[in-house]
Short mmCIF file of C-alpha atoms in Angstrom, two decimals:
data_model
loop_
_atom_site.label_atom_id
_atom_site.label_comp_id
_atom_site.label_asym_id
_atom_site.label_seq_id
_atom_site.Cartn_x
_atom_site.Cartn_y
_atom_site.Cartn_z
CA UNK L 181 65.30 49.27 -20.73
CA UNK L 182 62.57 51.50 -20.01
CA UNK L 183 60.35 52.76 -22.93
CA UNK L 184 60.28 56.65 -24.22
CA UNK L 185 57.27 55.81 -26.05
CA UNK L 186 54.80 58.37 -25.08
CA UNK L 187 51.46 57.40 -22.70
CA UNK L 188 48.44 57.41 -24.65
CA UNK L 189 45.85 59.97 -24.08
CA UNK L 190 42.97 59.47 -21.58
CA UNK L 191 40.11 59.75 -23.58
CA UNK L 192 37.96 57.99 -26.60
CA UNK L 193 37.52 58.08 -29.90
CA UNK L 194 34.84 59.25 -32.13
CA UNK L 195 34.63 58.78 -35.84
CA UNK L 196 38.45 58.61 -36.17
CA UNK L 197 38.99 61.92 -34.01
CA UNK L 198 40.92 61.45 -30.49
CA UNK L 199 38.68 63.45 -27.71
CA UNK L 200 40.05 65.04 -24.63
CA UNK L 201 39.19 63.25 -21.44
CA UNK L 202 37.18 66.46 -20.68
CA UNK L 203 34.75 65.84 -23.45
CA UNK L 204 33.89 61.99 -22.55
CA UNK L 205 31.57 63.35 -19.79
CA UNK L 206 29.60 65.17 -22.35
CA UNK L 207 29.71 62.55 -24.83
CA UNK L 208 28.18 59.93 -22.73
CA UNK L 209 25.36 62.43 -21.15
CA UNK L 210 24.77 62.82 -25.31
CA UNK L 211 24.95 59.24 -26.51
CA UNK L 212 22.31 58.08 -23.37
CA UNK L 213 19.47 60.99 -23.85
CA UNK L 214 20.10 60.19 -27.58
CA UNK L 215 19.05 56.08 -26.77
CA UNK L 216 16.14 57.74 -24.45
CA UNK L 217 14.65 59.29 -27.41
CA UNK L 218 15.26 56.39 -29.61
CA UNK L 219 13.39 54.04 -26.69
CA UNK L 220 10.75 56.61 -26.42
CA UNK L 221 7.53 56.24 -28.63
CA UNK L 222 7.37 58.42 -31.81
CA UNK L 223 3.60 59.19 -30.78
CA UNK L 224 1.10 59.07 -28.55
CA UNK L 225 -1.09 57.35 -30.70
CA UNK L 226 -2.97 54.08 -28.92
CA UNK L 227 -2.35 50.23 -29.65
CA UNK L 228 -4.96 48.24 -31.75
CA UNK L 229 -5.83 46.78 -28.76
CA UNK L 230 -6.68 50.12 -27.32
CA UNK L 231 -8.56 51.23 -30.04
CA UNK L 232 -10.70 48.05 -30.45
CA UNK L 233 -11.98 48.37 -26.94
CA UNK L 234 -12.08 51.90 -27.12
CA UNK L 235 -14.50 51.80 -30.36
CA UNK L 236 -16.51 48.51 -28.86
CA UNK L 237 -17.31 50.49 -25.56
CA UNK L 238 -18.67 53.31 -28.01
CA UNK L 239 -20.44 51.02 -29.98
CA UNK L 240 -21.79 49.46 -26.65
CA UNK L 241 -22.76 52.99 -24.88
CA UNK L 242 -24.25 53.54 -27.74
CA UNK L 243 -26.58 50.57 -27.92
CA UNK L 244 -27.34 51.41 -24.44
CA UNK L 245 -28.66 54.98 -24.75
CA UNK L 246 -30.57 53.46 -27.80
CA UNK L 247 -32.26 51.46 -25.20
CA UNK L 248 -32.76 55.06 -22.97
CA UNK L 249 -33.88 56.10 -26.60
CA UNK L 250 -36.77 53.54 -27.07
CA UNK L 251 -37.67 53.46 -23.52
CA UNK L 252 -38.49 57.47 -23.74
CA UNK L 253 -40.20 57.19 -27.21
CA UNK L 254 -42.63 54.20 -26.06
CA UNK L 255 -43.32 56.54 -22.87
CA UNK L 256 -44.00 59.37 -25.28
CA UNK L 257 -46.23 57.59 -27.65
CA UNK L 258 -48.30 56.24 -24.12
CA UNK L 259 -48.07 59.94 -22.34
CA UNK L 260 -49.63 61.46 -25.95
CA UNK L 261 -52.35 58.89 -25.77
CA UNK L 262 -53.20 60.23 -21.99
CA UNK L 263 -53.07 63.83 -23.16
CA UNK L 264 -55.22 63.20 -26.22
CA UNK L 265 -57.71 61.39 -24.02
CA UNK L 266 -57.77 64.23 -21.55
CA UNK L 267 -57.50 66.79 -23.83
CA UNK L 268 -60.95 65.00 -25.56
CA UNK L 269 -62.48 64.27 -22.00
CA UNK L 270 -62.00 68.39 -20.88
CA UNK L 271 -63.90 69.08 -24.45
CA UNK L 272 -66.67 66.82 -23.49
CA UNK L 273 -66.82 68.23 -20.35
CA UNK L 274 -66.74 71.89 -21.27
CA UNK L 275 -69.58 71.73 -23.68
CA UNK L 276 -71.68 70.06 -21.08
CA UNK L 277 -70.73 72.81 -18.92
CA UNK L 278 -71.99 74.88 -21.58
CA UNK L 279 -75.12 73.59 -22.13
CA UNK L 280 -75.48 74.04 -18.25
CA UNK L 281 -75.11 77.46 -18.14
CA UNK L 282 -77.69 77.61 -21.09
CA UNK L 283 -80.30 75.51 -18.95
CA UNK L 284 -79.53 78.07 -16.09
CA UNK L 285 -80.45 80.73 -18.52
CA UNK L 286 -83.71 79.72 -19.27
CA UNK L 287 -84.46 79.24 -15.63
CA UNK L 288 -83.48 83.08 -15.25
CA UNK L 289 -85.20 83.95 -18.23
CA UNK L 290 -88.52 81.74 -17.41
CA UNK L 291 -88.36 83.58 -14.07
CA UNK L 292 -88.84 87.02 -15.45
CA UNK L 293 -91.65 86.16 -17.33
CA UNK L 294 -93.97 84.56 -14.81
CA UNK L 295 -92.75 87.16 -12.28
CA UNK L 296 -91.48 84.04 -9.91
CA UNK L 297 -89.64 86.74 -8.12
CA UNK L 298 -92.76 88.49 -6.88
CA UNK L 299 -95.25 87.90 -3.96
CA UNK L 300 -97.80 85.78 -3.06
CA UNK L 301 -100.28 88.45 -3.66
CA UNK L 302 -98.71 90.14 -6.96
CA UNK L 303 -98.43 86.67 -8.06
CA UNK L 304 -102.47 86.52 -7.48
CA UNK L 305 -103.17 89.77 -9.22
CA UNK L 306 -101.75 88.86 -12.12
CA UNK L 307 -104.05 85.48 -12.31
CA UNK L 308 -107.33 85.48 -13.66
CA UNK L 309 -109.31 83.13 -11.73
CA UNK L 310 -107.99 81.19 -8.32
CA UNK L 311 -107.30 78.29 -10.35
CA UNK L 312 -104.67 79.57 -12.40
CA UNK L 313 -102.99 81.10 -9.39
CA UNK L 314 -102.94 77.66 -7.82
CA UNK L 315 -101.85 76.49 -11.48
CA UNK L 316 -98.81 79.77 -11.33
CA UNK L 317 -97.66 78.55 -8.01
CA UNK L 318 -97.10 75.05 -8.87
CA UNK L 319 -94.98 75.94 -11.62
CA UNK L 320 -92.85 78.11 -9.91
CA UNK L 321 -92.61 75.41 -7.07
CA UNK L 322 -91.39 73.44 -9.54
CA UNK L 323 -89.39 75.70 -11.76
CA UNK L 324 -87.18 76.19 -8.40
CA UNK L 325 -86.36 72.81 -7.74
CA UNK L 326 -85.33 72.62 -11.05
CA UNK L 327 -83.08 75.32 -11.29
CA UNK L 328 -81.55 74.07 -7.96
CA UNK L 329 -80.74 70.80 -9.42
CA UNK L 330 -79.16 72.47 -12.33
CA UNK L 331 -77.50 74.75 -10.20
CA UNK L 332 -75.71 71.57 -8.32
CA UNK L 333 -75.36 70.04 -11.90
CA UNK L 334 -73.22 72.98 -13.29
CA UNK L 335 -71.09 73.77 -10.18
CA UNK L 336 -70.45 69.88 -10.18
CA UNK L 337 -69.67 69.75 -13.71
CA UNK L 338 -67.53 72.90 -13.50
CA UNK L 339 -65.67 71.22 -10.74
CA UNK L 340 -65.01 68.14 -12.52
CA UNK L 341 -63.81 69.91 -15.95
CA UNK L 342 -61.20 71.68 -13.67
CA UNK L 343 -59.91 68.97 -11.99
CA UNK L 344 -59.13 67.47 -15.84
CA UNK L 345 -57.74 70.41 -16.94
CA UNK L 346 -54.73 70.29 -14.00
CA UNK L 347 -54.66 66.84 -15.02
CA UNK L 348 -54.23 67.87 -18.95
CA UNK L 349 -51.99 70.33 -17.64
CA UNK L 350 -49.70 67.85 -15.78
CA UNK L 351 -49.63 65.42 -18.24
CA UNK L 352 -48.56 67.58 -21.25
CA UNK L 353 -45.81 69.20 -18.51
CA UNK L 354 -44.84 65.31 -18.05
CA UNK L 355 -44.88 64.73 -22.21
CA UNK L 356 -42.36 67.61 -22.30
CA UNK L 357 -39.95 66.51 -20.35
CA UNK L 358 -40.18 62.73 -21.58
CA UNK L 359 -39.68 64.60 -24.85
CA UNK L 360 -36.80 65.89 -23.81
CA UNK L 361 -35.54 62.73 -22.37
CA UNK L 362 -36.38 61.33 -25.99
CA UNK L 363 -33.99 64.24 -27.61
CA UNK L 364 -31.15 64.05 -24.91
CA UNK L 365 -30.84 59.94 -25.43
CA UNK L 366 -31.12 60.60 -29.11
CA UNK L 367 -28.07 63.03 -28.86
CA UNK L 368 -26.21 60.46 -26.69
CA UNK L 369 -26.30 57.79 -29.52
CA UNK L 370 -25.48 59.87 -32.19
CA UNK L 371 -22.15 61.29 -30.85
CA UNK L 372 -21.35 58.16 -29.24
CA UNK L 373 -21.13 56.61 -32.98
CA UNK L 374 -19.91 59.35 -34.43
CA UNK L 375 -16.56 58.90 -32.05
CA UNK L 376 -16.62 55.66 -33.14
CA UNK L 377 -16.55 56.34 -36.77
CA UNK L 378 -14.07 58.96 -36.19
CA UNK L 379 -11.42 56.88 -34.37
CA UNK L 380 -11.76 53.87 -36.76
CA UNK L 381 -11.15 56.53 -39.36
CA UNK L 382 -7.74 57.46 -37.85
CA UNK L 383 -6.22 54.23 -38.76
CA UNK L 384 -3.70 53.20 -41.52
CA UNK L 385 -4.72 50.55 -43.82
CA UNK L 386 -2.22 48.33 -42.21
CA UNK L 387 -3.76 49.33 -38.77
CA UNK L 388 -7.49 48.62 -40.14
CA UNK L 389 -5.91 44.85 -41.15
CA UNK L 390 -4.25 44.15 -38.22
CA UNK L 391 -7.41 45.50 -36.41
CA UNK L 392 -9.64 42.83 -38.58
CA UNK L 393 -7.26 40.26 -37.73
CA UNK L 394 -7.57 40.78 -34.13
CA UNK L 395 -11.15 40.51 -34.44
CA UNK L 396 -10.53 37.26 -36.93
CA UNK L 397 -9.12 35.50 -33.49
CA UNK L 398 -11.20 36.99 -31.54
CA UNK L 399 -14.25 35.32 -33.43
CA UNK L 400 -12.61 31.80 -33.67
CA UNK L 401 -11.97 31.93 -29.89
CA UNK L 402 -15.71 32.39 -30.05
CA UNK L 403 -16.73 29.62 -31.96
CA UNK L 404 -14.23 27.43 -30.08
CA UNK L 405 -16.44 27.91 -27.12
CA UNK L 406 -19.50 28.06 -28.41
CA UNK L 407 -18.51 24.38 -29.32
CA UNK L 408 -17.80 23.26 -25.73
CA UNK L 409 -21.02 24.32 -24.78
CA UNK L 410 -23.16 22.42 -27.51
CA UNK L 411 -20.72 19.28 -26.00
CA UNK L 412 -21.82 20.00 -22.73
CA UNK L 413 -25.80 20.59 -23.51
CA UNK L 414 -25.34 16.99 -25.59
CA UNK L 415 -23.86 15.38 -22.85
CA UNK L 416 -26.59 16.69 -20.53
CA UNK L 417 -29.33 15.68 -22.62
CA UNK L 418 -28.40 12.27 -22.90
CA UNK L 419 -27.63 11.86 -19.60
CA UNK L 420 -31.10 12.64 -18.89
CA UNK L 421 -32.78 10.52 -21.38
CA UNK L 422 -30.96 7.82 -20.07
CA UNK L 423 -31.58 8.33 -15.98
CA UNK L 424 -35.44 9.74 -16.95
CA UNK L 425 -38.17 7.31 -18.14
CA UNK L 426 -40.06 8.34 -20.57
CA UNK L 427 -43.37 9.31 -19.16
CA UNK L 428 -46.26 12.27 -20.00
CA UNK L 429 -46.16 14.58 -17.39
CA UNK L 430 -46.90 18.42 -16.99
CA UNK L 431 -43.41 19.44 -17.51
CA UNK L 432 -43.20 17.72 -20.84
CA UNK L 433 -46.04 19.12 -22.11
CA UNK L 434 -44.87 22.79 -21.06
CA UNK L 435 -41.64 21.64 -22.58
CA UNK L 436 -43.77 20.71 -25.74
CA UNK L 437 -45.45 23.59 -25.95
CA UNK L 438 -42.29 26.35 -25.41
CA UNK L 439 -40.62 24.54 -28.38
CA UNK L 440 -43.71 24.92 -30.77
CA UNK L 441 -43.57 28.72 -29.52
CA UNK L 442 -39.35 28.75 -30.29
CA UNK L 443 -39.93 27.24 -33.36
CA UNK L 444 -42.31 30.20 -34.84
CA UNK L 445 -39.66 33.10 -33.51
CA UNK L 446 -36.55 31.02 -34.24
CA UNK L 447 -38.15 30.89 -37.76
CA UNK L 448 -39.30 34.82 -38.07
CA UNK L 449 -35.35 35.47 -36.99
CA UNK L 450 -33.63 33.37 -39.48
CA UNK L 451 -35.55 35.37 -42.02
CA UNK L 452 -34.24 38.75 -41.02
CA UNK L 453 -30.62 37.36 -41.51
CA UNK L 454 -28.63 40.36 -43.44
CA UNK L 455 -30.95 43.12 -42.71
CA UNK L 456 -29.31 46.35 -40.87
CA UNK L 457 -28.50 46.95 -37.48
CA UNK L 458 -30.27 50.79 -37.24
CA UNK L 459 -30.66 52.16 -33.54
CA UNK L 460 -34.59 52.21 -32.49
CA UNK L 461 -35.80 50.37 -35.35
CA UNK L 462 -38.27 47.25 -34.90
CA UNK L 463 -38.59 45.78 -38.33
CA UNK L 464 -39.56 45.16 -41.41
CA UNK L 465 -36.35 46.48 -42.80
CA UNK L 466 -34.02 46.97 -40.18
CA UNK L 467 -34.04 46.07 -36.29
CA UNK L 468 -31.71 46.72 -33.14
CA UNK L 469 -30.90 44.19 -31.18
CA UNK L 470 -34.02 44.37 -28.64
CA UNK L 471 -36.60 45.08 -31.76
CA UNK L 472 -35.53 42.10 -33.33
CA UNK L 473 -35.66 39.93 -30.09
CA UNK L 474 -39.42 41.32 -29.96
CA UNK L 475 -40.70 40.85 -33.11
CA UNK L 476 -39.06 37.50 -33.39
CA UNK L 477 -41.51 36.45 -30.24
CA UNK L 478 -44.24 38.57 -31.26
CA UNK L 479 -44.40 35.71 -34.20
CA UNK L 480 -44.01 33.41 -31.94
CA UNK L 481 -47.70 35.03 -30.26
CA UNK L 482 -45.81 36.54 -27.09
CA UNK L 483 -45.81 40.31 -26.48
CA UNK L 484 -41.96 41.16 -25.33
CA UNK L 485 -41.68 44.39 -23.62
CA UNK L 486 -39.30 46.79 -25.99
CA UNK L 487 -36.04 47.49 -23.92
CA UNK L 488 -33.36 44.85 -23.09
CA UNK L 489 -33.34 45.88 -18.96
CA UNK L 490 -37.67 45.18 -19.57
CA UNK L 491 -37.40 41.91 -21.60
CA UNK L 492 -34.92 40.31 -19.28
CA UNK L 493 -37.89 40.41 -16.70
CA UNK L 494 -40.44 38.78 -19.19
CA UNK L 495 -39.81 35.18 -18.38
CA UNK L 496 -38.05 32.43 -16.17
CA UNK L 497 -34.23 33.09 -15.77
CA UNK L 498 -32.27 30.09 -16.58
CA UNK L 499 -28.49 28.67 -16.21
CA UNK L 500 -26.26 28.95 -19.62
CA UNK L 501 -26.11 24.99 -19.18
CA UNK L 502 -30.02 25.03 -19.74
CA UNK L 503 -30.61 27.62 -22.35
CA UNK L 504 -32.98 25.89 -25.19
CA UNK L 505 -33.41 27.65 -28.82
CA UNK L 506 -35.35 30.72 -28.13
CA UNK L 507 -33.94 31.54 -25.15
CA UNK L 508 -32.94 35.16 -24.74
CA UNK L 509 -29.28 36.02 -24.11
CA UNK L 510 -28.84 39.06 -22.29
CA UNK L 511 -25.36 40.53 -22.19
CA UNK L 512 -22.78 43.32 -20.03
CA UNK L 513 -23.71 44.36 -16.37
CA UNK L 514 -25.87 47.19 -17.80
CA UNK L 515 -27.96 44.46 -20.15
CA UNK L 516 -27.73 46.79 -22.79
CA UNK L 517 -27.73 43.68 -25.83
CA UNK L 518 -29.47 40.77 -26.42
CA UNK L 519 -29.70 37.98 -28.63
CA UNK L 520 -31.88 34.79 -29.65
CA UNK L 521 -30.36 31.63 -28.53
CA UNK L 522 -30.67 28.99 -31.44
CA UNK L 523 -28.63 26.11 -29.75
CA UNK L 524 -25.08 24.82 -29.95
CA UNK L 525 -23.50 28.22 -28.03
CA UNK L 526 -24.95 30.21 -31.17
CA UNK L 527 -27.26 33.03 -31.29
CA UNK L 528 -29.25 35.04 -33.98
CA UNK L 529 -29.00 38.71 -32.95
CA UNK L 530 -28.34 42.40 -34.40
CA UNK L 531 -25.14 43.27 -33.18
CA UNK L 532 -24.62 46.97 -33.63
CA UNK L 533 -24.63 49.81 -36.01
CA UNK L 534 -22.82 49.59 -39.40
CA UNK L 535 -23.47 45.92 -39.26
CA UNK L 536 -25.99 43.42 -40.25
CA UNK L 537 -28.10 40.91 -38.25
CA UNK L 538 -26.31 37.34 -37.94
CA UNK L 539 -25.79 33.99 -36.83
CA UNK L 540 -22.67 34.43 -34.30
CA UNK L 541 -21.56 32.62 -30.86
CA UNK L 542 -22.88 33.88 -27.91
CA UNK L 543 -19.13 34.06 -26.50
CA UNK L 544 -18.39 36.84 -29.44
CA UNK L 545 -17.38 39.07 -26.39
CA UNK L 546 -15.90 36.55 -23.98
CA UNK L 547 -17.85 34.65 -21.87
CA UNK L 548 -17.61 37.54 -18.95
CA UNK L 549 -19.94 39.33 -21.34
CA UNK L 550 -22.70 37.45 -21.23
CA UNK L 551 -25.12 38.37 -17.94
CA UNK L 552 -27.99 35.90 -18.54
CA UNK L 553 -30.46 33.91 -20.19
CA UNK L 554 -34.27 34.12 -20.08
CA UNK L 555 -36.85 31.68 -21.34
CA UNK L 556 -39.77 34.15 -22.19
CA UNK L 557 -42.72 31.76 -22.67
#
């Protein structure tokens, strides 16, 4: 028997409440851009991960326009010396020139007076006897050569004192502009750490933890390497101890005599453990990373130049496998860091603003960090 029951009604319902089929369309267009703002992000706001390289490549542009920042202010200090020296050399020269033009003077002066300007025979009338005309004569003679040589003398001289001036000139023109270089750099660092402090200041206290833990791995990854390589140098070693007789040669004794050097700036750097990290500063207090790596060999009685991109040409370039304690690590494609290798993948170095020099692997920014190593003595 067929049913009367009644068909039910296309459609769906929602909280209890039967919807026409006309509605469902709408519905689902509602319930999907609903989930599409549930999937999407509440903010634009960056990952840790983000913000952690974001704030290391700050911290890292920053380190190098400190290096721009010494390089100008070491140029400065040698450009003032040149200007003072000119400056002292045009002085010199000027009151010489002076005293020229007072020697001319007299000439002029001692010309009037004997009447060198007259004739022969005026010149005779005013002598008493024939004698002191011959005696009149002679002195003008001479009295002319004289005055030409101090003629020469004083255009010379006046030549010469212009010639430094232009060079004064130039020089404080060049001073100016290093100057400027000087402030421009100084700018540079400044708002590149300011950024820095300014984003880290944006995070939550969870994100600041989260952030340290990051870092926390980060550092034992690190240390895991640093590790293999002290493996590897031991391995090495004794592997050539064992194939090598011992013997005195040249090498050795250059060998002997780098380590006695190490030794005195490995010891000056372990000192300066826990002082600041402040850009441009080269001790007692507080370093950056190239100051310390120079004073550390200037104890050592070897004169560093003071920028990373100069020191990393002030020595022999060696292989990562080879680096010996007091070795310079050089680090990023720009070489704007460096550190003092003190064996077993570990360095000594001042690693940026807001923190403190320390022992730390050299692998503390992956192993694609590090550029290259230099053996400075």
């Amino acid at each position: 028997m067929a049913s009367h029951r009644k068909s039910r009604p296309v459609g769906t319902r929602v909280a209890g409440i039967r919807t026409p089929a006309l509605a469902t369309a709408a519905l689902t267009s509602v319930a999907l851009l609903s989930q599409s703002a549930n999937a999407a992000p509440a903010d634009d706001r960056p990952s840790l991960e983000e913000v952690e390289k974001k704030v290391d490549d700050l911290y890292r542009q920053a380190e190098s326009a400190t290096d721009n920042y010494n390089a100008a202010k070491e140029k400065t200090a040698t450009q003032r010396k040149q200007v003072d020296t000119l400056l002292d050399d045009v002085a010199r020269r000027t009151e010489k020139l002076n005293e020229a033009r007072e020697e001319l003077g007299s000439f002029a002066a001692a010309q009037y007076r004997t009447g060198a300007g007259a004739s022969g025979t005026a010149t005779f009338l005013l002598a008493d006897t024939p004698q002191d005309y011959f005696d009149q004569t002679q002195l003008m003679g001479r009295l002319t050569n004289r005055q030409k040589g101090a003629v020469d003398d004083y255009v010379s001289e006046q030549s010469a004192t212009m010639k430094k001036r232009q060079e004064a000139s130039q020089s404080l023109q060049t001073l100016s502009e290093t100057q400027s270089d000087l402030k421009t750099a100084k700018a540079t660092v400044q708002k590149k750490l300011a950024d820095a402090r300014e984003t880290l200041s944006e995070l939550t206290a969870q994100e600041k933890a989260r952030l340290a833990a990051i870092e926390k791995r980060k550092q034992e990854e690190a240390a895991r390497k640093a590790a293999e390589l002290a493996q590897q140098q031991a391995a090495a070693e004794k592997a050539a101890q064992e194939t090598t007789a011992p013997q005195e040669s040249t090498s050795t004794a250059t060998d002997s005599s780098y380590a006695t050097k190490a030794a005195k700036a490995l010891a000056f750097v372990r000192a300066q453990i826990g002082k600041p990290y402040v850009w441009g500063a080269t001790g007692p207090d507080s370093y950056d990373c190239s100051g310390l790596t120079q004073a550390a060999w200037k104890a050592a009685g070897v004169d560093l130049p003071r920028v990373t991109y100069d020191q990393v040409n002030a020595g022999t370039t060696v292989s990562l496998a080879d680096a010996q304690p007091g070795d310079l690590v050089f680090f990023y494609d720009d070489i704007s860091h460096v550190g003092l290798y003190i064996g077993n993948g570990m360095m000594i170095h001042a690693p940026k603003p807001g923190a403190y020099v320390r022992e730390e692997s050299i692998y503390y920014d992956g192993e694609s960090a590090i550029h290259s190593v230099v053996r400075p003595a």
